[in-house]
Amino acid sequence: MFRNFGKRTEKAPDADTVVPLWPQNGSAAEAEPSAEDRKLSAFLELKSRMHEALIERLNLAVIDKVEPEELRREVASLVGDVLAEENNPLRADEFRRLVDELIDEVLGLGPLEPLLADPGVNDILVNGHKTVFVERAGVLEQTGVRFRDEKHLLRIIDKVVSRVGRRVDESNPWVDARLEDGSRVNAIIRPCAIDGPSLSIRKFSRDPLTLEKLVAGYALNAQAAAFLQALVEARMNILISGGTGSGKTTMLNAISASIDPRSRIVTIEDAAELQLQQAHVVRLETRPPNPAGGGAVSQRDLVRNALRMRPDRIIVGEVRGAESFDMLQAMNTGHDGSMTTVHANSARDALGRIEQMVSMIGMELPLPAIRAQIASGLQIIVQLARLADGQRRVVSISELTGLEGDVITMQDIFIFRRLGKAADGSIAGEFIPTGIRPQCTALLEAAGARFDRAMFLPEEA
């Protein structure tokens, strides 16, 4: 019935004539895979067969205990045997590449391992099994990395989430997880991901960023860094605010290095990714519901439990809901020096978001009472932004100064002032003090924090 659907002809085609379903105009040539694509597909097919053979022959129960060089020799020997059985010789470079990728498949995350090992890559974004993007220096670029098929990508996703006791399937098609180094992972599969599984990895630097390194990278200036260190030493409660990918967790890690090493710190996160350097740290992580729908542990549950653990400081990776109320209660009841992050586009928006989240607890607290809790619990808001050129900057450090009526008052101590665009397209600007001396100066001095009052003068910038 479809014989005449396609090119128009004056007469019906013969039975042996192939009639194209679509106008040609070069489309057939475009649809035919290139020689490079065919070669890559053949290599992926070979690697898949080798991987199945390795699973059958290797003792996976003890593979983690084998020395890397011994494992390489064992894998190379097995690959050589299988290639000999198939009468399929390979060049030396192809053989080495095959062995390397098979080891990555067995021990790591397969095709993603080279990207995870590349220090220049900040984010890895997998859009289906054929397309992988990375972010370098704030700019996205497509890579030549690909998976053999959708099943291959799903196997890698399952390997990631199962390591942290989580699952992803049709009944629970998305999941937040982490890698062993703390890198943040999000995966979503069909039916929610229409074009196939998607995997997003926010890499964590193996060498944690310090305030000194952030100053060297122009995220803020030395005076502002010294001020943040003084705030942490004086046990001020700090809220770090910013959009997605603006560097909130990185900043939280950096300023937490100034916490007294004798303090008992309890961290609470959805996926544990904070890299605190102190010895006395208790790390808590939420738990999703089990297949029966029970057993979930929320951040609010963990914040409540943390209050019974004799913490000196409580650090919540990010407040997203009702746990914000318990966090404010902790800040107002003796747990000074606590810190958390929130998604917001400005310091004022951050306060509005905290108000909304506290309202979610269902206690019908009056708005003036909520704002009074915020104004007394929080002292400092550090606002971050990811600029259009990919740079991550501190755009303001603001101090909450109290309430005037029902309005929380605040003042900017440091700001980032944009000056335009440089010749290379990057955003030019300077991070400067506003000239306002913070009200907490006396508290900083009383706590013995180290800072210079002159840092707040514009001419010292």
Coordinates of C-alpha atoms in Angstrom, one line a residue:
M1 CA 0.0 0.0 0.0
F2 CA 3.0 2.3 0.4
R3 CA 4.5 1.6 -3.0
N4 CA 3.7 5.0 -4.5
F5 CA 4.4 7.0 -1.3
G6 CA 7.5 9.0 -2.1
K7 CA 8.8 10.2 -5.5
R8 CA 6.1 10.8 -8.0
T9 CA 6.3 8.6 -11.1
E10 CA 4.2 8.6 -14.3
K11 CA 3.8 4.9 -14.1
A12 CA 3.7 2.3 -11.3
P13 CA 7.2 1.0 -10.6
D14 CA 8.2 -2.6 -11.3
A15 CA 8.1 -5.1 -8.4
D16 CA 11.9 -5.1 -8.2
T17 CA 12.2 -1.3 -8.2
V18 CA 13.0 0.3 -4.8
V19 CA 11.1 3.5 -4.4
P20 CA 12.5 5.9 -1.8
L21 CA 10.1 6.9 1.0
W22 CA 11.7 10.4 1.2
P23 CA 13.0 12.9 -1.4
Q24 CA 16.6 12.1 -2.0
N25 CA 18.4 15.4 -2.6
G26 CA 21.5 13.9 -1.0
S27 CA 19.7 12.6 2.1
A28 CA 20.8 9.0 1.4
A29 CA 24.4 9.9 1.4
E30 CA 23.9 11.9 4.6
A31 CA 22.1 9.0 6.3
E32 CA 24.9 6.5 5.5
P33 CA 27.4 6.4 8.3
S34 CA 30.9 7.7 7.6
A35 CA 33.9 5.4 7.6
E36 CA 34.9 6.9 11.0
D37 CA 31.5 6.1 12.5
R38 CA 31.6 2.6 11.2
K39 CA 35.1 2.1 12.6
L40 CA 33.9 3.5 16.0
S41 CA 30.9 1.2 16.0
A42 CA 33.0 -1.8 15.2
F43 CA 35.4 -0.9 18.1
L44 CA 32.5 -0.5 20.5
E45 CA 31.0 -3.8 19.4
L46 CA 34.4 -5.5 20.0
K47 CA 34.7 -3.9 23.4
S48 CA 31.3 -5.1 24.3
R49 CA 32.1 -8.6 23.4
M50 CA 35.4 -8.4 25.3
H51 CA 33.7 -7.0 28.4
E52 CA 31.2 -9.9 28.4
A53 CA 34.1 -12.3 28.1
L54 CA 36.0 -10.6 31.0
I55 CA 32.9 -10.8 33.3
E56 CA 32.7 -14.5 32.6
R57 CA 36.4 -15.2 33.2
L58 CA 37.5 -12.7 35.9
N59 CA 36.8 -13.1 39.6
L60 CA 34.9 -9.9 40.2
A61 CA 34.6 -10.6 43.9
V62 CA 38.3 -9.9 44.5
I63 CA 39.1 -7.6 41.6
D64 CA 39.3 -4.5 43.8
K65 CA 42.1 -6.1 45.8
V66 CA 44.3 -6.8 42.8
E67 CA 47.2 -4.5 42.1
P68 CA 46.7 -2.3 39.0
E69 CA 49.6 -3.6 37.1
E70 CA 48.7 -7.2 37.8
L71 CA 45.1 -6.5 36.7
R72 CA 46.4 -4.9 33.5
R73 CA 48.5 -8.0 32.7
E74 CA 45.5 -10.3 33.5
V75 CA 43.1 -8.2 31.3
A76 CA 45.7 -8.0 28.5
S77 CA 46.2 -11.8 28.6
L78 CA 42.5 -12.5 28.4
V79 CA 42.0 -10.0 25.6
G80 CA 44.9 -11.6 23.6
D81 CA 43.3 -15.0 24.1
V82 CA 39.9 -13.9 22.9
L83 CA 41.3 -12.0 19.9
A84 CA 43.3 -15.2 19.0
E85 CA 40.1 -17.3 19.3
E86 CA 38.3 -14.8 17.0
N87 CA 41.3 -14.5 14.6
N88 CA 41.0 -10.8 15.0
P89 CA 44.5 -9.2 15.2
L90 CA 44.8 -5.5 16.4
R91 CA 47.6 -2.9 16.1
A92 CA 49.5 -2.3 19.3
D93 CA 47.9 1.1 19.9
E94 CA 44.4 -0.3 19.3
F95 CA 45.2 -3.2 21.7
R96 CA 46.4 -0.8 24.4
R97 CA 43.3 1.4 24.0
L98 CA 41.1 -1.6 24.2
V99 CA 42.8 -2.8 27.4
D100 CA 42.6 0.7 29.0
E101 CA 38.9 1.1 28.2
L102 CA 38.1 -2.4 29.4
I103 CA 39.8 -1.7 32.7
D104 CA 37.7 1.5 32.9
E105 CA 34.6 -0.5 32.2
V106 CA 35.4 -3.1 35.0
L107 CA 36.6 -0.7 37.7
G108 CA 35.2 2.7 36.8
L109 CA 32.6 4.5 34.7
G110 CA 33.7 3.3 31.3
P111 CA 34.0 6.1 28.6
L112 CA 33.6 8.8 31.3
E113 CA 36.9 7.9 33.1
P114 CA 39.2 10.0 30.9
L115 CA 36.9 13.0 31.4
L116 CA 36.8 12.4 35.2
A117 CA 40.6 12.3 35.2
D118 CA 40.9 15.5 33.2
P119 CA 41.5 18.4 35.7
G120 CA 40.3 21.0 33.2
V121 CA 36.8 19.5 33.1
N122 CA 34.3 20.9 35.6
D123 CA 31.0 19.4 34.4
I124 CA 30.2 16.2 32.4
L125 CA 26.8 16.3 30.7
V126 CA 25.6 13.1 29.0
N127 CA 22.6 13.6 26.7
G128 CA 21.7 10.1 25.6
H129 CA 24.3 7.5 24.7
K130 CA 25.6 9.3 21.6
T131 CA 26.2 12.8 23.0
V132 CA 28.5 13.9 25.8
F133 CA 29.3 17.6 26.6
V134 CA 31.8 19.0 29.1
E135 CA 32.4 22.4 30.6
R136 CA 35.9 23.8 30.6
A137 CA 36.5 27.3 32.1
G138 CA 32.7 28.0 32.1
V139 CA 32.3 27.1 28.4
L140 CA 30.4 24.0 27.1
E141 CA 31.9 21.9 24.3
Q142 CA 31.0 18.6 22.8
T143 CA 33.3 15.6 23.0
G144 CA 33.8 12.6 20.9
V145 CA 32.9 10.3 23.8
R146 CA 30.0 8.0 23.3
F147 CA 28.4 4.8 24.7
R148 CA 27.8 1.7 22.7
D149 CA 24.0 1.9 23.2
E150 CA 21.4 2.9 25.8
K151 CA 21.9 -0.3 27.8
H152 CA 25.6 0.5 28.2
L153 CA 24.8 4.0 29.6
L154 CA 22.1 2.6 31.9
R155 CA 24.7 0.1 33.3
I156 CA 27.1 2.9 34.1
I157 CA 24.3 4.9 35.8
D158 CA 23.3 1.9 37.8
K159 CA 26.9 1.4 38.9
V160 CA 27.1 5.0 40.2
V161 CA 23.8 5.0 42.1
S162 CA 24.2 1.5 43.6
R163 CA 27.5 2.4 45.2
V164 CA 25.7 4.9 47.5
G165 CA 22.7 2.7 48.1
R166 CA 20.3 4.3 45.8
R167 CA 18.3 3.1 42.8
V168 CA 16.9 4.3 39.5
D169 CA 14.1 2.6 37.5
E170 CA 10.8 3.3 35.9
S171 CA 9.1 3.8 39.2
N172 CA 11.8 6.1 40.4
P173 CA 13.2 7.6 37.1
W174 CA 15.6 10.2 38.6
V175 CA 18.1 10.1 41.4
D176 CA 20.8 12.3 43.1
A177 CA 24.0 10.5 44.0
R178 CA 27.7 11.2 44.4
L179 CA 31.0 9.7 43.4
E180 CA 33.6 8.5 45.8
D181 CA 35.5 11.9 45.5
G182 CA 32.3 13.8 46.4
S183 CA 31.4 14.8 42.8
R184 CA 27.7 15.5 42.5
V185 CA 25.7 13.2 40.2
N186 CA 22.1 13.5 38.8
A187 CA 20.6 10.9 36.5
I188 CA 17.2 10.7 34.9
I189 CA 16.0 7.9 32.6
R190 CA 12.9 7.0 30.6
P191 CA 10.0 7.6 30.7
C192 CA 10.8 11.1 32.0
A193 CA 13.9 11.5 29.8
I194 CA 12.2 11.3 26.4
D195 CA 15.4 11.0 24.3
G196 CA 17.1 8.5 26.5
P197 CA 19.0 8.6 29.8
S198 CA 20.7 11.8 30.9
L199 CA 23.6 11.9 33.3
S200 CA 25.0 15.1 34.9
I201 CA 28.2 15.1 36.9
R202 CA 29.5 18.2 38.8
K203 CA 33.1 17.4 39.4
F204 CA 34.9 18.3 42.6
S205 CA 38.5 19.3 42.5
R206 CA 40.8 16.8 43.9
D207 CA 42.8 19.8 45.3
P208 CA 40.0 21.7 47.2
L209 CA 39.8 25.4 46.4
T210 CA 40.9 27.7 49.3
L211 CA 40.1 31.4 49.8
E212 CA 43.6 32.1 48.6
K213 CA 43.0 30.3 45.3
L214 CA 39.7 32.1 44.9
V215 CA 41.4 35.4 45.4
A216 CA 44.0 34.4 42.8
G217 CA 41.2 33.5 40.4
Y218 CA 39.6 36.9 40.9
A219 CA 36.4 35.5 42.5
L220 CA 36.9 38.1 45.3
N221 CA 39.7 40.3 46.6
A222 CA 42.1 39.8 49.5
Q223 CA 40.2 42.2 51.8
A224 CA 36.9 40.4 51.4
A225 CA 38.6 37.0 51.9
A226 CA 40.1 38.3 55.2
F227 CA 36.7 39.6 56.2
L228 CA 35.1 36.2 55.6
Q229 CA 37.8 34.5 57.6
A230 CA 37.2 36.9 60.5
L231 CA 33.5 36.2 60.3
V232 CA 34.0 32.4 60.5
E233 CA 36.5 32.8 63.4
A234 CA 34.0 35.0 65.3
R235 CA 31.3 32.3 64.8
M236 CA 28.9 34.5 62.7
N237 CA 26.0 32.6 61.0
I238 CA 26.5 32.8 57.2
L239 CA 24.1 32.2 54.3
I240 CA 25.7 31.6 50.9
S241 CA 23.3 32.4 48.1
G242 CA 23.6 32.0 44.3
G243 CA 22.2 30.5 41.2
T244 CA 22.8 27.0 39.9
G245 CA 26.5 26.4 39.2
S246 CA 27.6 29.6 40.8
G247 CA 30.0 27.9 43.2
K248 CA 28.0 27.9 46.5
T249 CA 29.4 24.6 47.7
T250 CA 32.9 25.5 46.6
M251 CA 32.7 28.8 48.6
L252 CA 31.2 26.9 51.6
N253 CA 34.2 24.5 51.5
A254 CA 36.7 27.4 51.2
I255 CA 35.4 29.5 54.1
S256 CA 34.9 26.4 56.4
A257 CA 38.7 25.9 56.4
S258 CA 38.8 28.8 58.9
I259 CA 36.7 26.9 61.5
D260 CA 38.5 26.2 64.7
P261 CA 39.8 22.6 64.4
R262 CA 38.7 21.9 67.9
S263 CA 35.0 22.4 67.0
R264 CA 32.6 19.5 66.6
I265 CA 31.0 20.0 63.2
V266 CA 27.9 18.2 61.9
T267 CA 27.2 18.4 58.1
I268 CA 23.8 17.6 56.6
E269 CA 23.4 17.0 52.8
D270 CA 21.2 15.3 50.3
A271 CA 24.4 13.9 48.7
A272 CA 27.6 14.2 50.8
E273 CA 29.9 16.4 48.8
L274 CA 31.4 18.9 51.4
Q275 CA 35.2 18.5 51.8
L276 CA 35.8 19.8 55.3
Q277 CA 39.4 19.7 56.4
Q278 CA 38.8 19.5 60.2
A279 CA 39.2 16.2 62.1
H280 CA 36.0 16.4 64.2
V281 CA 33.4 16.2 61.5
V282 CA 30.2 14.1 61.5
R283 CA 28.7 13.7 58.0
L284 CA 25.0 13.0 57.7
E285 CA 23.2 12.2 54.4
T286 CA 19.5 12.0 53.6
R287 CA 17.9 8.8 52.3
P288 CA 15.2 8.4 49.7
P289 CA 12.2 6.2 50.3
N290 CA 12.5 2.4 49.7
P291 CA 10.6 0.6 47.0
A292 CA 7.6 0.2 49.4
G293 CA 7.5 4.0 49.8
G294 CA 8.8 4.1 53.4
G295 CA 12.1 4.6 55.2
A296 CA 12.8 8.1 53.8
V297 CA 15.1 10.4 55.9
S298 CA 14.8 14.1 55.1
Q299 CA 17.1 17.0 55.8
R300 CA 14.7 18.2 58.4
D301 CA 14.9 14.9 60.2
L302 CA 18.7 15.1 60.2
V303 CA 18.8 18.7 61.4
R304 CA 16.6 17.8 64.3
N305 CA 18.8 14.8 65.1
A306 CA 22.0 17.0 64.8
L307 CA 20.7 19.2 67.6
R308 CA 21.0 16.2 69.9
M309 CA 24.6 15.4 68.9
R310 CA 26.3 18.2 70.8
P311 CA 27.4 20.1 67.7
D312 CA 29.5 23.3 67.9
R313 CA 28.5 24.2 64.3
I314 CA 25.9 22.8 62.0
I315 CA 26.4 23.0 58.2
V316 CA 23.6 22.2 55.9
G317 CA 24.7 21.7 52.3
E318 CA 21.6 23.4 50.9
V319 CA 18.2 24.3 52.4
R320 CA 15.3 23.5 50.1
G321 CA 12.3 23.2 52.3
A322 CA 11.0 22.9 55.8
E323 CA 14.5 22.2 57.2
S324 CA 15.1 25.9 56.9
F325 CA 12.9 26.5 60.0
D326 CA 15.0 24.1 62.1
M327 CA 18.2 25.6 60.8
L328 CA 17.0 29.0 61.9
Q329 CA 16.1 27.6 65.3
A330 CA 19.6 26.1 65.7
M331 CA 21.2 29.5 64.8
N332 CA 19.0 31.2 67.4
T333 CA 19.7 28.7 70.2
G334 CA 23.4 28.7 70.6
H335 CA 24.8 27.0 67.5
D336 CA 26.7 30.1 66.4
G337 CA 28.9 29.8 63.4
S338 CA 26.5 27.7 61.4
M339 CA 26.4 27.9 57.6
T340 CA 24.2 26.9 54.8
T341 CA 23.5 27.7 51.1
V342 CA 20.3 28.5 49.2
H343 CA 19.4 29.1 45.5
A344 CA 18.6 32.7 44.9
N345 CA 19.6 35.5 42.4
S346 CA 20.3 38.2 45.0
A347 CA 20.8 38.6 48.7
R348 CA 17.3 40.1 49.0
D349 CA 15.8 37.2 47.1
A350 CA 17.6 34.8 49.4
L351 CA 15.7 36.2 52.4
G352 CA 12.4 35.9 50.5
R353 CA 13.2 32.3 49.7
I354 CA 13.9 31.5 53.3
E355 CA 10.6 33.1 54.3
Q356 CA 8.8 30.9 51.7
M357 CA 10.5 27.7 52.9
V358 CA 9.7 28.4 56.5
S359 CA 6.1 28.9 55.5
M360 CA 6.1 25.4 54.1
I361 CA 6.2 23.8 57.5
G362 CA 2.4 24.3 57.9
M363 CA 2.5 26.0 61.3
E364 CA 0.9 29.2 59.9
L365 CA 3.6 31.4 61.5
P366 CA 2.9 35.1 61.1
L367 CA 5.3 36.8 58.6
P368 CA 6.7 39.2 61.2
A369 CA 7.7 36.3 63.4
I370 CA 9.5 34.6 60.5
R371 CA 11.3 37.7 59.6
A372 CA 12.3 38.3 63.2
Q373 CA 13.8 34.7 63.3
I374 CA 15.7 35.4 60.1
A375 CA 17.0 38.8 61.2
S376 CA 18.3 37.4 64.6
G377 CA 19.6 34.1 63.2
L378 CA 21.5 35.2 60.1
Q379 CA 24.3 37.8 60.2
I380 CA 25.9 37.6 56.7
I381 CA 24.8 36.8 53.2
V382 CA 27.5 36.0 50.6
Q383 CA 26.0 36.3 47.1
L384 CA 27.6 34.5 44.2
A385 CA 26.9 34.6 40.5
R386 CA 28.0 32.8 37.3
L387 CA 28.6 35.5 34.8
A388 CA 27.8 35.4 31.1
D389 CA 31.4 34.6 30.2
G390 CA 31.5 31.6 32.6
Q391 CA 33.4 33.2 35.4
R392 CA 32.1 32.6 39.0
R393 CA 32.3 35.6 41.2
V394 CA 31.3 36.8 44.6
V395 CA 29.0 39.8 43.7
S396 CA 28.2 41.0 47.2
I397 CA 28.9 40.4 50.9
S398 CA 26.0 41.8 52.9
E399 CA 25.3 42.2 56.6
L400 CA 21.8 41.9 58.1
T401 CA 21.3 44.8 60.5
G402 CA 17.9 44.1 62.0
L403 CA 14.3 44.9 61.4
E404 CA 12.6 48.2 60.6
G405 CA 8.9 47.5 61.0
D406 CA 8.4 44.3 59.1
V407 CA 11.3 44.8 56.7
I408 CA 14.7 43.1 57.3
T409 CA 17.4 45.7 56.8
M410 CA 20.7 44.9 55.3
Q411 CA 23.8 46.7 54.0
D412 CA 26.4 45.8 51.4
I413 CA 29.9 45.6 52.8
F414 CA 31.7 44.5 49.5
I415 CA 30.3 44.5 46.0
F416 CA 31.4 43.5 42.5
R417 CA 31.1 46.5 40.1
R418 CA 30.9 45.6 36.4
L419 CA 32.9 47.9 34.1
G420 CA 32.0 46.4 30.7
K421 CA 33.5 43.8 28.5
A422 CA 37.2 43.1 27.8
A423 CA 38.6 42.6 24.3
D424 CA 38.4 38.8 24.7
G425 CA 34.7 38.9 25.6
S426 CA 35.2 38.4 29.3
I427 CA 33.3 40.6 31.7
A428 CA 35.5 43.2 33.3
G429 CA 34.9 44.5 36.8
E430 CA 36.3 45.1 40.2
F431 CA 35.5 43.9 43.7
I432 CA 35.5 46.8 46.1
P433 CA 34.3 47.8 49.6
T434 CA 31.3 50.1 49.7
G435 CA 32.9 52.2 52.5
I436 CA 30.3 51.0 55.1
R437 CA 31.8 49.7 58.3
P438 CA 29.8 46.6 59.4
Q439 CA 28.0 46.7 62.7
C440 CA 29.5 43.4 63.7
T441 CA 33.0 44.9 63.8
A442 CA 32.9 45.1 67.6
L443 CA 31.9 41.5 67.8
L444 CA 34.7 40.5 65.5
E445 CA 37.2 42.3 67.7
A446 CA 35.8 40.9 70.9
A447 CA 36.1 37.4 69.5
G448 CA 39.8 38.0 68.7
A449 CA 39.3 37.7 64.9
R450 CA 42.1 39.0 62.8
F451 CA 41.2 41.8 60.4
D452 CA 42.1 45.4 59.6
R453 CA 39.4 48.1 59.9
A454 CA 41.0 49.8 57.0
M455 CA 39.8 47.0 54.7
F456 CA 36.4 48.7 54.6
L457 CA 37.7 51.9 53.1
P458 CA 37.2 52.3 49.4
E459 CA 40.8 53.7 48.9
E460 CA 42.2 50.5 50.3
A461 CA 40.6 48.4 47.5

